[in-house]
XYZ file of C-alpha atoms in Angstrom:
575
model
C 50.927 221.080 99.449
C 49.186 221.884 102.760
C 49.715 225.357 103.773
C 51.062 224.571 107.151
C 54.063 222.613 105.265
C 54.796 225.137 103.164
C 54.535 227.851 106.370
C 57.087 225.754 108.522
C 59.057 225.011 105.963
C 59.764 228.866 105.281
C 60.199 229.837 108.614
C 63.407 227.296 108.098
C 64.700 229.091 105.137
C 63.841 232.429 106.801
C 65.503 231.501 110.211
C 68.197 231.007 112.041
C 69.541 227.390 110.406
C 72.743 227.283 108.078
C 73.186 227.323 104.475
C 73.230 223.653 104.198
C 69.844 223.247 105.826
C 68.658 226.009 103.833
C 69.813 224.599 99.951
C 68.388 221.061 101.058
C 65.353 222.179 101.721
C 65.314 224.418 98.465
C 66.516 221.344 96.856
C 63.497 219.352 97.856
C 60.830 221.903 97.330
C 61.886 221.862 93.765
C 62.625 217.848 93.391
C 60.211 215.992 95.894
C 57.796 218.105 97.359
C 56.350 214.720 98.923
C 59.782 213.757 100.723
C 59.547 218.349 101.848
C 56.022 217.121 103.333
C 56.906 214.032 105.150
C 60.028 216.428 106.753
C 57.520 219.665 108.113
C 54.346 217.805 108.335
C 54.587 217.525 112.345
C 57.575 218.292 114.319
C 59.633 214.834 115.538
C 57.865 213.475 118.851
C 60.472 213.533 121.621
C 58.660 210.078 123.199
C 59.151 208.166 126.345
C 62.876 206.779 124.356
C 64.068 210.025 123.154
C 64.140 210.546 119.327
C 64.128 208.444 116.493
C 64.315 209.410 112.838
C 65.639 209.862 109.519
C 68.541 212.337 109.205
C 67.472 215.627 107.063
C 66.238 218.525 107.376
C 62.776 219.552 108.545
C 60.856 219.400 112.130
C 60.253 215.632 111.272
C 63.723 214.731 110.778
C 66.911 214.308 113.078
C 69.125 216.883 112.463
C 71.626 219.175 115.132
C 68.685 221.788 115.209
C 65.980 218.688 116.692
C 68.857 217.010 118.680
C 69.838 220.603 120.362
C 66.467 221.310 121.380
C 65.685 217.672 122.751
C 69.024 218.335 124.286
C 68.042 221.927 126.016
C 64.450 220.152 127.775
C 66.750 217.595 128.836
C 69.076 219.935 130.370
C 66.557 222.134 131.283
C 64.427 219.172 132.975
C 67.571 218.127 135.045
C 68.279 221.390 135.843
C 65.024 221.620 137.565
C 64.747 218.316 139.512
C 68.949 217.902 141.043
C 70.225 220.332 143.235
C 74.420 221.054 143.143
C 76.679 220.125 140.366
C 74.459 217.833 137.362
C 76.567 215.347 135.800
C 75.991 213.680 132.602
C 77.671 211.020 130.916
C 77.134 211.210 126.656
C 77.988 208.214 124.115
C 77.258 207.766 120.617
C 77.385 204.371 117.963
C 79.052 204.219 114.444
C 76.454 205.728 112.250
C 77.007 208.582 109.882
C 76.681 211.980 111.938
C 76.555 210.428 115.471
C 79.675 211.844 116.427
C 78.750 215.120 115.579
C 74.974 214.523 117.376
C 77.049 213.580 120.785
C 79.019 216.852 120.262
C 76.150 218.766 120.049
C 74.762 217.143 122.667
C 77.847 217.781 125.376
C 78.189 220.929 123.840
C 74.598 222.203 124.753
C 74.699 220.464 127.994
C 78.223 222.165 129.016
C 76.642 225.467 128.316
C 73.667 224.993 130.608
C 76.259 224.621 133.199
C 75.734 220.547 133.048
C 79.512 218.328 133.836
C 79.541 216.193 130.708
C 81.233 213.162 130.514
C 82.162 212.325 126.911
C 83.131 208.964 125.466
C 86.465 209.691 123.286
C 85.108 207.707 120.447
C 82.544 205.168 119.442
C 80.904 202.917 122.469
C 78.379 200.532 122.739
C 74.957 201.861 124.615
C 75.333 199.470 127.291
C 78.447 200.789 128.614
C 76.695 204.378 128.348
C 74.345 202.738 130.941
C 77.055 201.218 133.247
C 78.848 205.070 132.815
C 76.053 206.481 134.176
C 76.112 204.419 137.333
C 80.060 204.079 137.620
C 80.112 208.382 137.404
C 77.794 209.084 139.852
C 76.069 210.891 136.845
C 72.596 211.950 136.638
C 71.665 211.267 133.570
C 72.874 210.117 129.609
C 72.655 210.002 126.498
C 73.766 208.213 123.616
C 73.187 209.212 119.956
C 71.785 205.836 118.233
C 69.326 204.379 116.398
C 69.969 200.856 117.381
C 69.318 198.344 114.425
C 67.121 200.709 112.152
C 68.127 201.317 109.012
C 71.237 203.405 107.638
C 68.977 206.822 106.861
C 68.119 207.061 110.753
C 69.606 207.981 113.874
C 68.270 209.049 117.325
C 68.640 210.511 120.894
C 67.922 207.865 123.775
C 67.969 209.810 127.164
C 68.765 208.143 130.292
C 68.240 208.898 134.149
C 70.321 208.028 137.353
C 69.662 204.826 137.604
C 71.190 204.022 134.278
C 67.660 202.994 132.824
C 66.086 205.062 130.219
C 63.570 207.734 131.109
C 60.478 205.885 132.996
C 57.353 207.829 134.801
C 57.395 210.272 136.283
C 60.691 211.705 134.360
C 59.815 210.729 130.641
C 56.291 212.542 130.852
C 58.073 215.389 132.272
C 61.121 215.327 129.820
C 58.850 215.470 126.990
C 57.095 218.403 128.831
C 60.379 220.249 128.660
C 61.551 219.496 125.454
C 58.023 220.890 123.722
C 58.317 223.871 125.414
C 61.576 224.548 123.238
C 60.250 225.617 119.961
C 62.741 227.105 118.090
C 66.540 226.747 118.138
C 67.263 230.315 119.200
C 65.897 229.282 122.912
C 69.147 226.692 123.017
C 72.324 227.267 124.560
C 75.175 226.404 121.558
C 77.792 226.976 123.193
C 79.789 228.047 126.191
C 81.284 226.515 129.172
C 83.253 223.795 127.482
C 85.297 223.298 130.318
C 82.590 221.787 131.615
C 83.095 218.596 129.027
C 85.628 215.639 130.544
C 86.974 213.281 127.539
C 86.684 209.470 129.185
C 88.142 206.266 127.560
C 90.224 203.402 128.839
C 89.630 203.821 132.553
C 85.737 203.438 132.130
C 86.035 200.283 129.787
C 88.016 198.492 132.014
C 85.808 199.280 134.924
C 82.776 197.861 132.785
C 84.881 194.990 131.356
C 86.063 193.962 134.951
C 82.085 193.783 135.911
C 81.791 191.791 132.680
C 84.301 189.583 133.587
C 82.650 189.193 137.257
C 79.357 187.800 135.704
C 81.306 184.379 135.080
C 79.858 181.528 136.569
C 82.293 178.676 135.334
C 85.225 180.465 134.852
C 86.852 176.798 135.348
C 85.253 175.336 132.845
C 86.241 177.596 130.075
C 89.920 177.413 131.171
C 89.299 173.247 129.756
C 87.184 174.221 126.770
C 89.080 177.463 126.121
C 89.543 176.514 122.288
C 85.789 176.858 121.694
C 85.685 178.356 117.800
C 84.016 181.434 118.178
C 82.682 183.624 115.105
C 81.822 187.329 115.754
C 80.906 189.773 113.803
C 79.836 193.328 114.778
C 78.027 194.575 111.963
C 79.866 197.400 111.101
C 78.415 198.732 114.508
C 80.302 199.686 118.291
C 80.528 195.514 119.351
C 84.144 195.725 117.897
C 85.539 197.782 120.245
C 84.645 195.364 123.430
C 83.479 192.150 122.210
C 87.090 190.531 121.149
C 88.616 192.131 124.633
C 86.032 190.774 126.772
C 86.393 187.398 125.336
C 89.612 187.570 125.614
C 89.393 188.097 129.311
C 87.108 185.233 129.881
C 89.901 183.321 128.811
C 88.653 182.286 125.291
C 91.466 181.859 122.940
C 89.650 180.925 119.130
C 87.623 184.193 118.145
C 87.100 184.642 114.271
C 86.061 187.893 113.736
C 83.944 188.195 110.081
C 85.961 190.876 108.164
C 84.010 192.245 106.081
C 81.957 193.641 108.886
C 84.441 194.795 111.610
C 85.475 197.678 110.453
C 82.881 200.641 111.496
C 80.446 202.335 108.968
C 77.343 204.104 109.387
C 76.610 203.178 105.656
C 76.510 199.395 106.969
C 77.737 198.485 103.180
C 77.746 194.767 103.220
C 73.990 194.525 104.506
C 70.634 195.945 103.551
C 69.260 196.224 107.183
C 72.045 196.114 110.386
C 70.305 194.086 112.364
C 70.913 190.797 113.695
C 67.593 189.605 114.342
C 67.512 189.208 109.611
C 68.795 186.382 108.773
C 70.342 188.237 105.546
C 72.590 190.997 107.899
C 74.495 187.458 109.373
C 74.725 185.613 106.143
C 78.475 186.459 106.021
C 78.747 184.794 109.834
C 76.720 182.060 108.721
C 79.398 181.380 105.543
C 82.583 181.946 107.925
C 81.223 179.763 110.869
C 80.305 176.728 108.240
C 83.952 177.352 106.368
C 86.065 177.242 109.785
C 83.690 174.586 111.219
C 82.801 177.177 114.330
C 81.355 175.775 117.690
C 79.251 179.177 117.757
C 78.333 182.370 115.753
C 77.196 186.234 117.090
C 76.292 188.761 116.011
C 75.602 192.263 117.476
C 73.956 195.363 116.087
C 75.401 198.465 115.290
C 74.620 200.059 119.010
C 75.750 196.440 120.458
C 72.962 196.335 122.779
C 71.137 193.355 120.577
C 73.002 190.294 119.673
C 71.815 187.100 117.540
C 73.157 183.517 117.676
C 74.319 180.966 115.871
C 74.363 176.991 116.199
C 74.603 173.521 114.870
C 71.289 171.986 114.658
C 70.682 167.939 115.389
C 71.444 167.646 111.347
C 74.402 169.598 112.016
C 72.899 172.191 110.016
C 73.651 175.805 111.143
C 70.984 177.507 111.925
C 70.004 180.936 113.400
C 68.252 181.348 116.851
C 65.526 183.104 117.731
C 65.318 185.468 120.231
C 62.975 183.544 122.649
C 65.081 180.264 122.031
C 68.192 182.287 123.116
C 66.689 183.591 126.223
C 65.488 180.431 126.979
C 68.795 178.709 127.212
C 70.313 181.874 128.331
C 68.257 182.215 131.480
C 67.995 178.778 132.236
C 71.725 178.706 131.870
C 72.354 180.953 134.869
C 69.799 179.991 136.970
C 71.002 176.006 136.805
C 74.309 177.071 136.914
C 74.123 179.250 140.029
C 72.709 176.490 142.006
C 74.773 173.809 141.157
C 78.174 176.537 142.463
C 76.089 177.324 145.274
C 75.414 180.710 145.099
C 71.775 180.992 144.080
C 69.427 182.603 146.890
C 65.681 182.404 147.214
C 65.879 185.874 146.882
C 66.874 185.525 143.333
C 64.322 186.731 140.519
C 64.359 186.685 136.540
C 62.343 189.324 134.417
C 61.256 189.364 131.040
C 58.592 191.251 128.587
C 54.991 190.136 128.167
C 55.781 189.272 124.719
C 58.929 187.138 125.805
C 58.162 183.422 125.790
C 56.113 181.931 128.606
C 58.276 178.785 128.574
C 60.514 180.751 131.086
C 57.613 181.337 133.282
C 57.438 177.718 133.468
C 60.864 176.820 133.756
C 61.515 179.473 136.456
C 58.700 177.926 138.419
C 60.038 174.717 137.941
C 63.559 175.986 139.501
C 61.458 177.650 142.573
C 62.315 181.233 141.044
C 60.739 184.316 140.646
C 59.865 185.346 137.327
C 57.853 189.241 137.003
C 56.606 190.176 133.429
C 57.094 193.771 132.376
C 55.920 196.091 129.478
C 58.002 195.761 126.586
C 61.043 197.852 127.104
C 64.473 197.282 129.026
C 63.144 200.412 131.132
C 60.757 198.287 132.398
C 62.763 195.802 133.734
C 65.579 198.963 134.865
C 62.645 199.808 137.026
C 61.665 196.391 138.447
C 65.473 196.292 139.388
C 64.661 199.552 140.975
C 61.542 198.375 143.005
C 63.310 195.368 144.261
C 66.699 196.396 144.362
C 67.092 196.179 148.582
C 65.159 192.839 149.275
C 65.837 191.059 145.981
C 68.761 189.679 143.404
C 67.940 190.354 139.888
C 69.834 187.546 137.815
C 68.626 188.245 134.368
C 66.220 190.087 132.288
C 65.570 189.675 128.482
C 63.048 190.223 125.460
C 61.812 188.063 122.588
C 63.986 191.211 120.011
C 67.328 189.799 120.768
C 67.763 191.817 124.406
C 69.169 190.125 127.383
C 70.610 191.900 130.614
C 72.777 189.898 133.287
C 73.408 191.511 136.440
C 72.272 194.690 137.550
C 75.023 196.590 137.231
C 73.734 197.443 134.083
C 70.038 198.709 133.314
C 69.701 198.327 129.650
C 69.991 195.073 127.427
C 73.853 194.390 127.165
C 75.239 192.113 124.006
C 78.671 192.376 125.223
C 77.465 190.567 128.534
C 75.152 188.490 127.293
C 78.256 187.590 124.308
C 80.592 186.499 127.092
C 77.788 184.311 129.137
C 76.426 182.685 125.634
C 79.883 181.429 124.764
C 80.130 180.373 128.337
C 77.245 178.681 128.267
C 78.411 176.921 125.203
C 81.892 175.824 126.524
C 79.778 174.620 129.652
C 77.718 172.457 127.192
C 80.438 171.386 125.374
C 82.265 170.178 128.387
C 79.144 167.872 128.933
C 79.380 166.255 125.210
C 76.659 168.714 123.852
C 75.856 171.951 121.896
C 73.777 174.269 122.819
C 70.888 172.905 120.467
C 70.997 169.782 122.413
C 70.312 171.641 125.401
C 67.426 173.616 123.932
C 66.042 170.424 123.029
C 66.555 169.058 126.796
C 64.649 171.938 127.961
C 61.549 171.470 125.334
C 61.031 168.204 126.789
C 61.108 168.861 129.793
C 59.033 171.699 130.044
C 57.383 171.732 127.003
C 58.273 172.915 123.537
C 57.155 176.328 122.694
C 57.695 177.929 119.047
C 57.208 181.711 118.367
C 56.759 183.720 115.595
C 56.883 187.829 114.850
C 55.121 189.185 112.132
C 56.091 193.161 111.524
C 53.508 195.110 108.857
C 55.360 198.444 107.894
C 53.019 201.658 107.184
C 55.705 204.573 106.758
C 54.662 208.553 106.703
C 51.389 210.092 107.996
C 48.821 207.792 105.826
C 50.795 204.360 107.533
C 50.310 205.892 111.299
C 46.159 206.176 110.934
C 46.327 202.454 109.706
C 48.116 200.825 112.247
C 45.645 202.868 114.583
C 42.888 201.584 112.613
C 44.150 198.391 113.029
C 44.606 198.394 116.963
C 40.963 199.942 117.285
C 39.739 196.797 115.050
C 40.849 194.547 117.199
C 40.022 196.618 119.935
C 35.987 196.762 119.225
C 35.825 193.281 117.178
C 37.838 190.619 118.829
C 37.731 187.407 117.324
C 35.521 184.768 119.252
C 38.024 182.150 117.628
C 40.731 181.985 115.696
C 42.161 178.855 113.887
C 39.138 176.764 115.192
C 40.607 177.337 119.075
C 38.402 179.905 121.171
C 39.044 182.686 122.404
C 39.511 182.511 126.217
C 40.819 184.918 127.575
C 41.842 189.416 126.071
C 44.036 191.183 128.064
C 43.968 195.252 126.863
C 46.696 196.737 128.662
C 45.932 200.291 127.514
C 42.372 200.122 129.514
C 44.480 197.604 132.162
C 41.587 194.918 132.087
C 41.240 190.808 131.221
C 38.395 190.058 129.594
C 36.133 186.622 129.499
C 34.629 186.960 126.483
C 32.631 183.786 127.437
C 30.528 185.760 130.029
C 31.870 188.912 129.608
C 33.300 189.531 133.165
C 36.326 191.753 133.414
C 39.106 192.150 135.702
C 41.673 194.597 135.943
C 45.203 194.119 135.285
C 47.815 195.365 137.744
C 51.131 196.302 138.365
C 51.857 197.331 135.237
C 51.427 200.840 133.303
C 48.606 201.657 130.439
C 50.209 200.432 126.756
C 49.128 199.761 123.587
C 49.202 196.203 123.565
C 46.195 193.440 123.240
C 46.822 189.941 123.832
C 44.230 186.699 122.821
C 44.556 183.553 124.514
C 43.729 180.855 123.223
C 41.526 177.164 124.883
C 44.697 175.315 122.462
C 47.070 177.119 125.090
C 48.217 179.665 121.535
C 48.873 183.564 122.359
C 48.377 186.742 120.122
C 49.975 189.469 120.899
C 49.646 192.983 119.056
C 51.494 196.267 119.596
C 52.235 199.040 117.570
C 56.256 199.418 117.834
C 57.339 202.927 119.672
C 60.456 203.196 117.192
C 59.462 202.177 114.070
C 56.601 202.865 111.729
C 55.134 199.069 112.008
C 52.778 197.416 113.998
C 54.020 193.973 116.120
C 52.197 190.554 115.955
C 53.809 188.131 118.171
C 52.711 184.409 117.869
C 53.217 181.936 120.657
C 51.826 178.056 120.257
C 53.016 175.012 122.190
C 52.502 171.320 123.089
C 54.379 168.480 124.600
C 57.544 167.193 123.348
C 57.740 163.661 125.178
C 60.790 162.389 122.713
C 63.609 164.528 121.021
C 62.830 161.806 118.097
C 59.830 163.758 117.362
C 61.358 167.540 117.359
C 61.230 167.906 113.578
C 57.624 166.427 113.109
C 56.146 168.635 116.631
C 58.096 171.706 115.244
C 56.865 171.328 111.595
C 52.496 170.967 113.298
C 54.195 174.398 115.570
C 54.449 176.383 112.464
C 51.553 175.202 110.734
C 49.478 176.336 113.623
C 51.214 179.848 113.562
C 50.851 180.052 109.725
C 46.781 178.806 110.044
C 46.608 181.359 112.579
C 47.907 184.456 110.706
C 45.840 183.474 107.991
C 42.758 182.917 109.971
C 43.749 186.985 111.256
C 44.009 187.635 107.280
C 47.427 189.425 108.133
C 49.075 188.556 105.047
């Protein structure tokens, strides 16, 4: 073992950590001295989203010692940038130790002299972001790690605005939280005065602006019956999805069993995330039995949710994320103008990754539509920029993320639940489901089918190869790929288009430097490629289209879609 493992890992059993840090890390030098090397090997990178890792000990693991230091930068950072009393509002999902990670957390923050405002029990990280915002607070945080796996859990950090950290305050966050390299420089405890229990009072608040996102309240009072299956995953959805559909006046909500009660062990799937087919197989069974108009499903944080329908066979089937955004957005922009309270100041927002067919559509509607790095910070800041000449309607991402309104800035399932059965009583009312609608839309604008592929490298060896990958691409583009050419690469981390035709350049503005590359193709295809900031895996995201002049030929244009994508990933010899 390297001898700067073996160093860090003894300063741990020689330090200030308790006995139960101490025998697991005696246990592991004895049993798996490659699982004690992937825990000291570097210390866990406090990035632009907080922390995310697997729960252990060691520097590279999430633990109280890694989540009170981030905590003391944090505090320290804040302390340092507001003048007067700092208020904080703190939150935490269902997974094993996250209570105990959001005590920490108010507990360090109350002793730096910070006003914490705790969340009672389990929430869902959009209300943490409507908290912030509702409290007058300065910043959050809300112990989560979202749809990963039951061995993690992480540390997302918020600012005023309700959006997570963006520049300049995630660069110097980071800053701070480096410069804490050993527990003994946190504050534990003291001050716990300082830490306000909140509940009811804020989930009403954030349910009432829920409830005042309806468009066609009326029409939901006539299809109120819509059969609605739900299940939350084991995750925080539970504790606001049923109420908030209740409130929108639906009155047939199924709930899947199995999965509603809350469990960081997530025992009846292998992943918790609703963007795997296999983690709503249980909805899937329940909507077919009851004969549902509609399935969701939202991960454990409730900040992602996935959707079910009848296809034109009256097969279910599961959305993707694009094709839910698609309907989704143009949902509430058709449906604001036809009540009359659209504006030309209204404006969508969505990822560069997110499907261009809402670019089109948006155009075709005469409204804005501003692409953003990937990241519901992104669009937070857009909001932001535009918040006193412009309305922001909607933002959303091809991962499952959509955000209606701005009164919160991160991507909101319990929202976007609320407006997706909406949107299906609406279609209902009409005679239709919500497939038929997607199909109205394909040939109208176009049909558009999108793929993600997601290649896993885990530990220290899998980080140099997605980098090896990225620089690949990087130096040796492809001058064609499935027999289309190559017309166009956009490198976002040097902020430039490329012809590779004649080799002119331009630079790309408005948005920040990222690891992302993007290949157009002269068939109108798009590559995408990004290394994801959470996970150890590395993005490809697939985008081919054509025209769909009859819904007679969906099945034949959608089976050519996928071909192309599958010729294309094996022209890129990704699998």
């Amino acid at each position: 073992m390297e001898a700067n493992i073996q160093e860090k890992a003894q300063q741990w059993l020689d330090g200030p950590f308790d006995e139960a840090t101490k025998s697991e890390i005696r246990k592991l030098q004895k049993e798996n001295p490659e699982a004690l090397a992937d825990a000291f090997y570097k210390n866990l990178e406090f990035g632009t989203g907080g922390l995310r890792g697997i729960m252990g000990a060691g520097t590279n693991r999430i633990n109280k010692y890694t989540i009170g230091m981030a905590t003391q930068g944090f505090a320290n950072y804040l302390k340092k940038s507001v003048q007067g009393e700092i208020r904080i509002a703190i939150a935490h999902d269902s997974r094993n130790n996250s209570r105990s990670f959001a005590e920490i957390t108010a507990q360090v923050m109350a002793a730096n002299g910070i006003r914490v405002f705790l969340f009672e029990s389990l929430r869902p990280t959009p209300e943490l972001s409507f908290t912030i915002r509702h409290l007058r607070c300065h910043g959050g945080v809300v112990c989560t790690a979202s749809h990963n796996p039951k061995e993690y859990n992480g540390y997302k950090a918020y600012w005023s605005d309700g959006g997570q950290l963006v520049p300049p305050h995630d660069k110097n966050v980071i800053d701070e939280v480096n410069r804490i390299t050993s527990p003994e420089a946190v504050k534990w405890e003291g001050q716990a005065d300082n830490i306000t229990l909140i509940g009811q009072e804020v989930d009403d608040a954030y349910l009432d602006m829920v409830k005042a996102l309806s468009v066609n309240p009326d029409i939901i009072k006539k299809q109120h019956d819509l059969k609605i299956v739900y299940t939350p995953i084991h995750g925080t959805g539970i504790t606001l999805v049923p109420e908030i559909l209740k409130r929108f006046g639906f009155t047939s909500l199924h709930i899947v069993e199995e999965q509603a009660t809350p469990d960081g062990n997530f025992p009846t799937v292998v992943y918790p995330n609703p963007e795997e087919a296999e983690a709503m197989s249980l909805g899937l069974k329940k909507a077919e039995e009851i004969g549902a108009d509609i399935l969701l499903g939202t991960d454990p944080d409730a900040d992602r949710v996935a959707v079910g329908v009848k296809n034109h066979k009256n097969k279910w089937i599961l959305l993707n994320g694009n094709q839910t955004a698609v309907l989704l957005f143009n949902y509430l922009i058709s449906a604001r103008k036809q009540k009359g309270i659209s504006s030309d100041k209204d404006y969508v927002c969505k990822t560069i990754v997110t499907t261009d067919l809402i670019d089109r559509f948006a155009k075709s509607h005469g409204i804005r539509c501003f692409n953003v790095l990937t990241g519901f910070k992104w669009i937070a800041e857009k909001i932001r920029e535009h918040e006193d000449e412009l309305n922001f309607v909607c933002g959303g991402e091809e991962s499952y993320g959509y955000m209606i309104g701005d009164k919160t800035r991160d991507k909101d399932a319990i929202s976007a639940v609320a407006l997706i059965c909406e949107m299906a009583a609406v279609a209902r009312d009409r005679g239709q489901t919500l497939f038929d609608e997607l199909i109205s839309i394909y040939q109208r604008e176009g049909m558009y089918l999108e793929k993600l592929l997601s290649i896993t490298r885990k530990g220290r060896d899998g980080a140099a190869e997605i980098a090896a990958m990225m620089q690949q691409f990087r130096e040796n583009p492809p001058r064609a790929v499935n027999g289309s050419p190559v017309t166009a690469i956009y490198d976002y981390q040097l902020q430039q288009a490329k012809n590779p035709k004649d080799g002119t350049t331009a630079p790309i503005t408005g948005l920040p430097k990222s690891n992302v590359l993007q290949f157009l193709l002269a068939d109108g295809s798009k590559i995408s490629a990004r290394p994801s900031g959470t996970e150890p895996k590395i993005k490809f995201y697939f985008s081919v289209q054509d025209a769909l002049p009859d819904k007679s030929r969906y099945d034949e244009l959608d089976e050519q879609l996928a071909g192309r994508i599958a010729a294309i990933i094996d022209d890129l010899k990704l699998q």
